[in-house]
CSV table of C-alpha atoms in Angstrom, one decimal:
chain,number,residue,atom,x,y,z
A,1,UNK,CA,-21.0,28.0,-8.9
A,2,UNK,CA,-21.5,26.4,-5.5
A,3,UNK,CA,-19.4,23.5,-4.2
A,4,UNK,CA,-22.5,21.3,-3.9
A,5,UNK,CA,-23.5,22.1,-7.5
A,6,UNK,CA,-19.9,21.2,-8.7
A,7,UNK,CA,-20.1,17.9,-6.8
A,8,UNK,CA,-23.6,17.0,-8.2
A,9,UNK,CA,-24.2,14.1,-10.5
A,10,UNK,CA,-24.9,16.5,-13.3
A,11,UNK,CA,-21.4,17.9,-13.3
A,12,UNK,CA,-19.3,14.8,-12.4
A,13,UNK,CA,-19.2,11.4,-13.9
A,14,UNK,CA,-18.7,8.3,-11.8
A,15,UNK,CA,-15.1,8.1,-12.8
A,16,UNK,CA,-14.4,11.5,-11.3
A,17,UNK,CA,-16.3,10.5,-8.2
A,18,UNK,CA,-14.0,7.5,-7.8
A,19,UNK,CA,-10.9,9.8,-8.0
A,20,UNK,CA,-12.4,12.2,-5.4
A,21,UNK,CA,-13.3,9.2,-3.2
A,22,UNK,CA,-9.7,7.9,-3.4
A,23,UNK,CA,-8.3,11.3,-2.6
A,24,UNK,CA,-10.2,11.7,0.6
A,25,UNK,CA,-9.8,8.0,1.5
A,26,UNK,CA,-6.0,8.4,1.0
A,27,UNK,CA,-5.8,11.4,3.3
A,28,UNK,CA,-7.7,9.4,6.0
A,29,UNK,CA,-5.3,6.5,5.8
A,30,UNK,CA,-2.2,8.7,5.6
A,31,UNK,CA,-3.3,10.5,8.8
A,32,UNK,CA,-4.5,7.6,10.9
A,33,UNK,CA,-2.3,4.8,9.4
A,34,UNK,CA,0.9,6.7,10.2
A,35,UNK,CA,0.0,6.9,13.9
A,36,UNK,CA,-2.1,3.8,14.3
A,37,UNK,CA,0.8,1.7,15.6
A,38,UNK,CA,1.8,4.2,18.3
A,39,UNK,CA,-1.9,4.5,19.4
A,40,UNK,CA,-1.9,0.8,19.9
A,41,UNK,CA,1.3,0.9,21.9
A,42,UNK,CA,-0.3,3.5,24.2
A,43,UNK,CA,-3.2,1.1,24.7
A,44,UNK,CA,-1.1,-1.8,25.8
A,45,UNK,CA,-0.1,-3.6,22.6
A,46,UNK,CA,3.4,-4.8,21.7
A,47,UNK,CA,5.0,-5.1,18.3
A,48,UNK,CA,4.3,-8.8,18.0
A,49,UNK,CA,0.6,-8.3,18.6
A,50,UNK,CA,0.3,-5.4,16.2
A,51,UNK,CA,2.2,-7.4,13.5
A,52,UNK,CA,0.0,-10.5,13.9
A,53,UNK,CA,-3.2,-8.5,13.6
A,54,UNK,CA,-2.0,-6.6,10.5
A,55,UNK,CA,-0.9,-9.8,8.8
A,56,UNK,CA,-4.1,-11.6,9.5
A,57,UNK,CA,-6.1,-8.7,8.2
A,58,UNK,CA,-4.1,-8.6,5.0
A,59,UNK,CA,-4.8,-12.3,4.4
A,60,UNK,CA,-8.5,-11.7,4.9
A,61,UNK,CA,-8.4,-8.8,2.4
A,62,UNK,CA,-6.6,-11.1,-0.1
A,63,UNK,CA,-9.3,-13.8,0.3
A,64,UNK,CA,-12.1,-11.2,0.0
A,65,UNK,CA,-10.6,-9.8,-3.2
A,66,UNK,CA,-10.2,-13.4,-4.7
A,67,UNK,CA,-13.8,-14.1,-3.9
A,68,UNK,CA,-15.1,-10.9,-5.5
A,69,UNK,CA,-13.0,-11.2,-8.6
A,70,UNK,CA,-14.1,-14.8,-9.1
A,71,UNK,CA,-17.9,-14.6,-8.6
A,72,UNK,CA,-19.0,-11.0,-8.3
A,73,UNK,CA,-19.9,-8.4,-11.0
A,74,UNK,CA,-18.4,-4.9,-11.1
A,75,UNK,CA,-21.7,-3.4,-9.9
A,76,UNK,CA,-21.6,-5.6,-6.8
A,77,UNK,CA,-18.0,-4.6,-6.2
A,78,UNK,CA,-19.2,-1.0,-5.9
A,79,UNK,CA,-21.7,-2.1,-3.3
A,80,UNK,CA,-19.0,-4.1,-1.6
A,81,UNK,CA,-16.7,-1.0,-1.4
A,82,UNK,CA,-19.5,1.1,0.1
A,83,UNK,CA,-20.2,-1.6,2.8
A,84,UNK,CA,-16.5,-1.9,3.5
A,85,UNK,CA,-16.0,1.8,4.0
A,86,UNK,CA,-19.0,1.9,6.3
A,87,UNK,CA,-17.5,-1.0,8.3
A,88,UNK,CA,-14.3,0.9,8.6
A,89,UNK,CA,-16.1,4.0,9.8
A,90,UNK,CA,-17.9,1.9,12.5
A,91,UNK,CA,-14.6,0.2,13.5
A,92,UNK,CA,-12.8,3.5,13.9
A,93,UNK,CA,-15.6,5.0,16.0
A,94,UNK,CA,-15.5,1.9,18.2
A,95,UNK,CA,-11.7,2.3,18.5
A,96,UNK,CA,-12.1,5.9,19.5
A,97,UNK,CA,-14.6,5.0,22.2
A,98,UNK,CA,-12.4,2.2,23.5
A,99,UNK,CA,-9.4,4.5,23.9
A,100,UNK,CA,-11.2,6.0,27.0
A,101,UNK,CA,-12.0,2.5,28.5
A,102,UNK,CA,-9.3,0.2,27.0
A,103,UNK,CA,-10.3,-3.4,26.5
A,104,UNK,CA,-7.6,-5.3,24.7
A,105,UNK,CA,-9.8,-8.0,23.1
A,106,UNK,CA,-12.2,-5.5,21.6
A,107,UNK,CA,-9.4,-3.1,20.5
A,108,UNK,CA,-7.8,-6.0,18.7
A,109,UNK,CA,-11.0,-7.0,17.1
A,110,UNK,CA,-11.9,-3.5,15.7
A,111,UNK,CA,-8.2,-2.9,14.8
A,112,UNK,CA,-8.4,-6.1,12.7
A,113,UNK,CA,-11.6,-4.8,11.0
A,114,UNK,CA,-10.0,-1.4,10.4
A,115,UNK,CA,-6.9,-2.9,8.7
A,116,UNK,CA,-8.8,-5.5,6.7
A,117,UNK,CA,-11.3,-2.9,5.4
A,118,UNK,CA,-8.5,-0.5,4.4
A,119,UNK,CA,-6.7,-3.3,2.4
A,120,UNK,CA,-9.9,-4.4,0.8
A,121,UNK,CA,-10.8,-0.9,-0.4
A,122,UNK,CA,-7.3,-0.2,-1.7
A,123,UNK,CA,-7.2,-3.6,-3.5
A,124,UNK,CA,-10.6,-3.2,-5.0
A,125,UNK,CA,-10.3,0.4,-6.3
A,126,UNK,CA,-8.4,-0.4,-9.5
A,127,UNK,CA,-11.0,-2.9,-10.9
A,128,UNK,CA,-13.7,-0.5,-9.7
A,129,UNK,CA,-12.0,2.4,-11.6
A,130,UNK,CA,-11.4,0.5,-14.8
A,131,UNK,CA,-15.1,-0.2,-15.3
A,132,UNK,CA,-15.9,3.5,-15.8
A,133,UNK,CA,-12.7,4.8,-17.3
A,134,UNK,CA,-10.5,2.5,-19.4
A,135,UNK,CA,-7.2,3.9,-20.5
A,136,UNK,CA,-3.5,2.8,-20.4
A,137,UNK,CA,-2.4,5.5,-17.9
A,138,UNK,CA,-5.2,4.8,-15.4
A,139,UNK,CA,-3.1,2.7,-13.0
A,140,UNK,CA,-0.4,5.4,-13.0
A,141,UNK,CA,-3.0,8.1,-12.2
A,142,UNK,CA,-4.5,6.0,-9.4
A,143,UNK,CA,-1.1,5.3,-7.8
A,144,UNK,CA,0.0,9.0,-8.1
A,145,UNK,CA,-3.2,10.2,-6.6
A,146,UNK,CA,-3.2,7.7,-3.8
A,147,UNK,CA,0.5,8.5,-2.9
A,148,UNK,CA,0.1,12.3,-3.1
A,149,UNK,CA,-3.0,12.5,-0.9
A,150,UNK,CA,-1.7,9.9,1.6
A,151,UNK,CA,1.4,12.1,1.9
A,152,UNK,CA,-1.0,15.0,2.5
A,153,UNK,CA,-2.5,13.1,5.4
A,154,UNK,CA,1.0,12.6,6.9
A,155,UNK,CA,1.6,16.3,6.4
A,156,UNK,CA,-1.5,17.2,8.4
A,157,UNK,CA,-0.4,14.9,11.2
A,158,UNK,CA,3.1,16.3,11.4
A,159,UNK,CA,1.7,19.9,11.5
A,160,UNK,CA,-0.8,19.1,14.3
A,161,UNK,CA,1.2,16.7,16.4
A,162,UNK,CA,1.9,18.2,19.9
A,163,UNK,CA,0.2,21.5,19.1
A,164,UNK,CA,-2.3,23.1,21.5
A,165,UNK,CA,-5.6,23.9,20.0
A,166,UNK,CA,-8.5,25.3,22.1
A,167,UNK,CA,-6.4,24.6,25.2
A,168,UNK,CA,-6.1,20.9,24.3
A,169,UNK,CA,-2.9,19.2,23.2
A,170,UNK,CA,-3.4,17.3,19.9
A,171,UNK,CA,-3.2,13.5,20.6
A,172,UNK,CA,-3.5,10.3,18.5
A,173,UNK,CA,-7.2,10.3,19.3
A,174,UNK,CA,-7.6,13.7,17.6
A,175,UNK,CA,-5.9,12.2,14.5
A,176,UNK,CA,-8.4,9.4,14.6
A,177,UNK,CA,-11.3,11.9,14.7
A,178,UNK,CA,-9.9,14.0,11.8
A,179,UNK,CA,-9.3,10.7,9.9
A,180,UNK,CA,-12.9,9.8,10.4
A,181,UNK,CA,-14.0,13.1,9.0
A,182,UNK,CA,-12.2,12.5,5.7
A,183,UNK,CA,-13.4,8.9,5.7
A,184,UNK,CA,-17.0,10.0,6.0
A,185,UNK,CA,-16.6,12.4,3.1
A,186,UNK,CA,-15.2,9.6,1.0
A,187,UNK,CA,-18.2,7.4,2.0
A,188,UNK,CA,-20.7,10.1,1.0
A,189,UNK,CA,-18.9,10.6,-2.4
A,190,UNK,CA,-19.5,6.9,-3.1
A,191,UNK,CA,-23.2,7.2,-2.3
A,192,UNK,CA,-23.4,10.2,-4.6
A,193,UNK,CA,-22.4,8.1,-7.6
A,194,UNK,CA,-25.0,7.5,-10.2
A,195,UNK,CA,-25.8,3.8,-10.3
A,196,UNK,CA,-27.5,4.2,-13.6
A,197,UNK,CA,-24.4,5.5,-15.4
A,198,UNK,CA,-23.3,2.9,-17.9
A,199,UNK,CA,-19.8,1.3,-17.4
A,200,UNK,CA,-17.4,1.5,-20.3
A,201,UNK,CA,-16.5,-2.1,-19.8
A,202,UNK,CA,-17.6,-5.0,-17.7
A,203,UNK,CA,-14.9,-6.4,-15.5
A,204,UNK,CA,-13.9,-9.9,-16.4
A,205,UNK,CA,-13.7,-12.1,-13.3
A,206,UNK,CA,-10.9,-14.5,-12.8
A,207,UNK,CA,-12.0,-17.7,-14.3
A,208,UNK,CA,-10.6,-21.1,-15.1
A,209,UNK,CA,-9.2,-19.8,-18.4
A,210,UNK,CA,-6.5,-17.8,-16.5
A,211,UNK,CA,-5.6,-20.8,-14.5
A,212,UNK,CA,-5.2,-22.8,-17.7
A,213,UNK,CA,-3.1,-20.0,-19.2
A,214,UNK,CA,-0.8,-19.9,-16.2
A,215,UNK,CA,-0.2,-23.6,-16.3
A,216,UNK,CA,1.4,-23.3,-19.7
A,217,UNK,CA,3.4,-20.1,-19.0
A,218,UNK,CA,6.4,-20.1,-16.8
A,219,UNK,CA,7.3,-16.4,-16.6
A,220,UNK,CA,4.0,-15.1,-15.3
A,221,UNK,CA,4.2,-17.6,-12.4
A,222,UNK,CA,7.8,-16.5,-11.7
A,223,UNK,CA,6.7,-12.9,-11.8
A,224,UNK,CA,4.0,-13.6,-9.2
A,225,UNK,CA,6.7,-15.1,-7.0
A,226,UNK,CA,8.8,-12.0,-7.5
A,227,UNK,CA,5.8,-9.8,-6.4
A,228,UNK,CA,5.4,-11.9,-3.3
A,229,UNK,CA,9.0,-11.6,-2.2
A,230,UNK,CA,9.1,-7.9,-3.1
A,231,UNK,CA,6.2,-7.2,-0.8
A,232,UNK,CA,7.6,-9.5,1.9
A,233,UNK,CA,11.0,-7.8,2.0
A,234,UNK,CA,9.5,-4.3,2.0
A,235,UNK,CA,7.0,-5.2,4.8
A,236,UNK,CA,9.8,-6.6,7.0
A,237,UNK,CA,11.9,-3.5,6.5
A,238,UNK,CA,9.1,-0.9,6.7
A,239,UNK,CA,6.0,-2.6,8.0
A,240,UNK,CA,6.5,-1.3,11.5
A,241,UNK,CA,8.4,1.8,10.5
A,242,UNK,CA,7.1,4.2,13.1
A,243,UNK,CA,7.9,1.7,15.9
A,244,UNK,CA,11.4,1.1,14.4
A,245,UNK,CA,12.1,4.8,14.3
A,246,UNK,CA,10.8,5.5,17.8
A,247,UNK,CA,12.1,2.4,19.5
A,248,UNK,CA,15.5,1.8,17.8
A,249,UNK,CA,16.5,5.1,16.0
A,250,UNK,CA,15.3,7.0,19.1
A,251,UNK,CA,13.3,9.5,17.2
A,252,UNK,CA,10.5,11.4,18.9
A,253,UNK,CA,7.1,10.8,17.3
A,254,UNK,CA,7.2,14.3,15.9
A,255,UNK,CA,10.6,13.8,14.3
A,256,UNK,CA,9.7,10.4,13.0
A,257,UNK,CA,6.7,11.8,11.3
A,258,UNK,CA,8.7,14.7,9.8
A,259,UNK,CA,11.3,12.2,8.7
A,260,UNK,CA,8.8,10.0,6.9
A,261,UNK,CA,7.1,13.1,5.3
A,262,UNK,CA,10.4,14.5,4.0
A,263,UNK,CA,11.5,11.2,2.5
A,264,UNK,CA,8.1,10.7,1.0
A,265,UNK,CA,8.6,13.9,-0.9
A,266,UNK,CA,12.1,12.8,-1.8
A,267,UNK,CA,10.7,9.5,-3.1
A,268,UNK,CA,8.2,11.3,-5.3
A,269,UNK,CA,10.9,13.6,-6.8
A,270,UNK,CA,13.4,10.8,-7.3
A,271,UNK,CA,10.7,8.6,-8.8
A,272,UNK,CA,10.1,11.2,-11.5
A,273,UNK,CA,13.8,11.8,-12.1
A,274,UNK,CA,14.4,8.0,-12.3
A,275,UNK,CA,11.7,7.8,-14.9
A,276,UNK,CA,12.9,10.7,-17.0
A,277,UNK,CA,16.5,11.5,-16.3
A,278,UNK,CA,18.1,8.4,-14.8
A,279,UNK,CA,16.5,5.6,-16.8
A,280,UNK,CA,19.5,3.7,-18.2
A,281,UNK,CA,19.2,1.5,-21.3
A,282,UNK,CA,20.5,-1.4,-19.3
A,283,UNK,CA,17.7,-2.6,-17.1
A,284,UNK,CA,20.1,-4.6,-14.9
A,285,UNK,CA,21.5,-1.2,-13.8
A,286,UNK,CA,18.1,0.3,-13.1
A,287,UNK,CA,17.0,-2.7,-11.1
A,288,UNK,CA,20.3,-2.9,-9.2
A,289,UNK,CA,20.1,0.8,-8.1
A,290,UNK,CA,16.9,0.1,-6.3
A,291,UNK,CA,17.0,-3.5,-5.1
A,292,UNK,CA,20.7,-4.4,-4.9
A,293,UNK,CA,21.3,-1.0,-3.2
A,294,UNK,CA,18.7,-1.9,-0.5
A,295,UNK,CA,20.3,-5.4,-0.1
A,296,UNK,CA,23.7,-3.8,0.6
A,297,UNK,CA,22.4,-1.4,3.1
A,298,UNK,CA,20.4,-4.1,4.9
A,299,UNK,CA,23.5,-6.3,5.2
A,300,UNK,CA,25.5,-3.3,6.6
A,301,UNK,CA,22.8,-2.7,9.2
A,302,UNK,CA,23.3,-6.3,10.4
A,303,UNK,CA,27.1,-6.2,10.3
A,304,UNK,CA,27.7,-2.8,11.8
A,305,UNK,CA,24.7,-2.7,14.1
A,306,UNK,CA,24.8,1.1,14.6
A,307,UNK,CA,21.9,3.6,14.7
A,308,UNK,CA,23.4,5.9,12.0
A,309,UNK,CA,23.6,2.9,9.5
A,310,UNK,CA,20.0,2.0,10.3
A,311,UNK,CA,18.9,5.6,9.5
A,312,UNK,CA,20.8,5.6,6.2
A,313,UNK,CA,19.4,2.3,5.2
A,314,UNK,CA,15.8,3.4,6.0
A,315,UNK,CA,16.4,6.7,4.1
A,316,UNK,CA,17.6,4.8,1.0
A,317,UNK,CA,14.6,2.4,1.3
A,318,UNK,CA,12.1,5.3,1.4
A,319,UNK,CA,13.8,7.4,-1.3
A,320,UNK,CA,13.7,4.5,-3.7
A,321,UNK,CA,10.2,3.4,-2.8
A,322,UNK,CA,8.6,4.8,-6.0
A,323,UNK,CA,11.6,4.6,-8.4
A,324,UNK,CA,12.2,2.0,-11.0
A,325,UNK,CA,8.9,0.3,-10.2
A,326,UNK,CA,8.5,-0.6,-13.9
A,327,UNK,CA,11.3,-3.2,-13.6
A,328,UNK,CA,10.6,-6.0,-14.0
A,329,UNK,CA,6.8,-5.3,-13.8
A,330,UNK,CA,6.6,-3.5,-17.1
A,331,UNK,CA,8.8,-6.0,-18.9
A,332,UNK,CA,6.4,-8.8,-18.0
A,333,UNK,CA,3.0,-7.2,-18.0
A,334,UNK,CA,3.6,-5.6,-21.4
A,335,UNK,CA,4.2,-9.0,-22.9
A,336,UNK,CA,1.1,-10.7,-21.5
A,337,UNK,CA,-1.8,-11.6,-23.7
A,338,UNK,CA,-4.2,-8.6,-23.5
A,339,UNK,CA,-7.2,-10.9,-22.8
A,340,UNK,CA,-5.6,-12.0,-19.5
A,341,UNK,CA,-4.0,-8.7,-18.4
A,342,UNK,CA,-6.7,-7.4,-16.1
A,343,UNK,CA,-7.3,-10.7,-14.4
A,344,UNK,CA,-3.6,-11.3,-14.0
A,345,UNK,CA,-3.2,-7.8,-12.4
A,346,UNK,CA,-5.9,-8.7,-9.8
A,347,UNK,CA,-4.1,-12.0,-9.0
A,348,UNK,CA,-0.9,-10.0,-8.6
A,349,UNK,CA,-2.7,-7.8,-6.0
A,350,UNK,CA,-3.6,-10.9,-4.1
A,351,UNK,CA,0.1,-12.1,-4.0
A,352,UNK,CA,1.1,-8.6,-2.9
A,353,UNK,CA,-1.3,-8.7,0.0
A,354,UNK,CA,-0.2,-12.2,1.1
A,355,UNK,CA,3.5,-11.1,0.8
A,356,UNK,CA,2.8,-8.1,2.9
A,357,UNK,CA,1.0,-10.2,5.5
A,358,UNK,CA,4.0,-12.7,5.7
A,359,UNK,CA,6.5,-9.8,6.0
A,360,UNK,CA,4.7,-8.0,8.8
A,361,UNK,CA,4.2,-11.3,10.7
A,362,UNK,CA,7.9,-12.1,10.4
A,363,UNK,CA,9.0,-8.6,11.6
A,364,UNK,CA,6.7,-8.9,14.6
A,365,UNK,CA,8.4,-12.2,15.5
A,366,UNK,CA,12.0,-10.7,15.5
A,367,UNK,CA,11.2,-7.2,16.6
A,368,UNK,CA,12.2,-7.8,20.2
A,369,UNK,CA,15.6,-9.2,19.3
A,370,UNK,CA,16.9,-5.9,17.9
A,371,UNK,CA,16.9,-4.0,14.6
A,372,UNK,CA,20.0,-5.8,13.2
A,373,UNK,CA,17.9,-9.0,13.1
A,374,UNK,CA,15.0,-7.3,11.4
A,375,UNK,CA,17.3,-6.3,8.6
A,376,UNK,CA,19.1,-9.6,8.5
A,377,UNK,CA,15.8,-11.2,7.8
A,378,UNK,CA,14.9,-8.5,5.2
A,379,UNK,CA,18.3,-9.0,3.5
A,380,UNK,CA,17.7,-12.8,3.2
A,381,UNK,CA,14.3,-12.2,1.6
A,382,UNK,CA,15.5,-9.4,-0.7
A,383,UNK,CA,18.3,-11.7,-1.9
A,384,UNK,CA,15.7,-14.1,-3.2
A,385,UNK,CA,13.9,-11.1,-4.8
A,386,UNK,CA,17.2,-10.1,-6.5
A,387,UNK,CA,17.8,-13.5,-8.0
A,388,UNK,CA,14.2,-13.7,-9.4
A,389,UNK,CA,14.3,-10.2,-10.7
A,390,UNK,CA,17.6,-10.7,-12.6
A,391,UNK,CA,16.2,-13.9,-14.1
A,392,UNK,CA,13.0,-12.1,-15.2
A,393,UNK,CA,15.1,-9.3,-16.8
A,394,UNK,CA,17.2,-11.9,-18.6
A,395,UNK,CA,14.2,-13.8,-19.9
A,396,UNK,CA,12.4,-10.7,-21.0
A,397,UNK,CA,15.4,-9.5,-23.0
A,398,UNK,CA,15.8,-12.9,-24.4
A,399,UNK,CA,12.3,-13.0,-25.7
A,400,UNK,CA,12.2,-9.3,-26.6
A,401,UNK,CA,8.6,-8.3,-27.4
A,402,UNK,CA,7.2,-11.8,-27.9
A,403,UNK,CA,3.9,-12.4,-26.1
A,404,UNK,CA,4.1,-14.8,-23.2
C-alpha cells in the first residue's frame, strides 16, 4: 500500500492527522528552536534583545489563545492553526533570506512572528485535539509525542552540525531550511484533514461561568499562581539555555547540543521511573525531589560561582524536567468540577505563557551580569513556587477527594 494511500482521508481520521501534524511540527521546532538563539547572535543580536522578543511573542500568543477560547468555535480554531502555521512558514523563509543581507529591524520583526506562531500552535493543539478524540490519556499522549519528536529534531541537528555535505559545511541556515521542510509537511497534513468529519465534542469556550466559579474557589486561583511562578522560574534558568552553555559553561555549539540531547533522553527515562518506581506515597517527598532540589542547586550556583556547579545545576534541571509533573497539578485538576476542567486547562495555558514571557524577559535583563545572578533570580522565584506548591499539597490532602 503506497504512502499516499495510507495518508489519504479514507485511511486516517482527523484525530490521527492531528497527531501526525504535531510530530512533524515538533521535529521542526526541535531542530530550529535549539539553534535559533545562536543564529540571532550571528546576525548581531545580544541576549537582552533575544529575550525581549521571545517574551513579547509569548504574551501575544497568550492574548491570541484567550481571544480564541472566548469567542471562536473549534472549527475556526482549526482554520486559525492553518493560518498560523502558514505565517510561520512565511516568517522563516523571510528570516532565511535576511541571513544573506542582515537587517536588524526586519529580522526582529520576523523572529517575533516566528516565536509567536510557534507558541500559538502549541497552545492551541490540545483544544484542537480534544474536539476529535476525547479520552483521559489524551493530554499525556500529546505531551509524550511532542517531547519525543522535538528531541528527534535536536538529534538531527546534533548529527548534522559541522558536517560537510556536498562540499558545504552545515550551518544554522541549513537547519532553518530542514526545519522549513518538516514545517511544510505539517502544514499540508492540516490541509488534508476532512472538514466534514464530525467532532466528538464541541469545545466549550471560556465564559463568564468560569470567572464566577473562580471567584468562589480559592485553590484553583492559587494553582494558577503556582503555574505562573513555575514557568517563570524554569524560563529564567533555561530560557536562554544554548547561550548560557556556550557563553558561560564554555561549551562548543556541538557539545552544547549533544549535552541537551543526552539530558533530554535522561529526562524521559527518569520521568518514567519517577512515575512507576520512585513515586513515594508522601507527595511532599516527590515534590521536594524536583523543586527543592532545583532550589538548592540554584543557590549553590550563586554562592560558589563556579562553572562545574553551573553544569551540575543545569543537568539536574534538565533531568527532572519531565518527572513528578503530576504534583501538584494532578492533585488540583482531579478535584475540579468536570464541567469547568477543559476551560480551566486553557486558562492555565495562558498563565504558563505569561510566566514564560516574564521569565525570559528577566533573564535577558540580568544575562550580562554573569550566570550567578541568573540563578540567584531563579532561586528567588522558585522559592515562591516552593511555598505555593507545599501549600497546595497540604490543602489537597486536607480536602482528600472533595471537589473544589
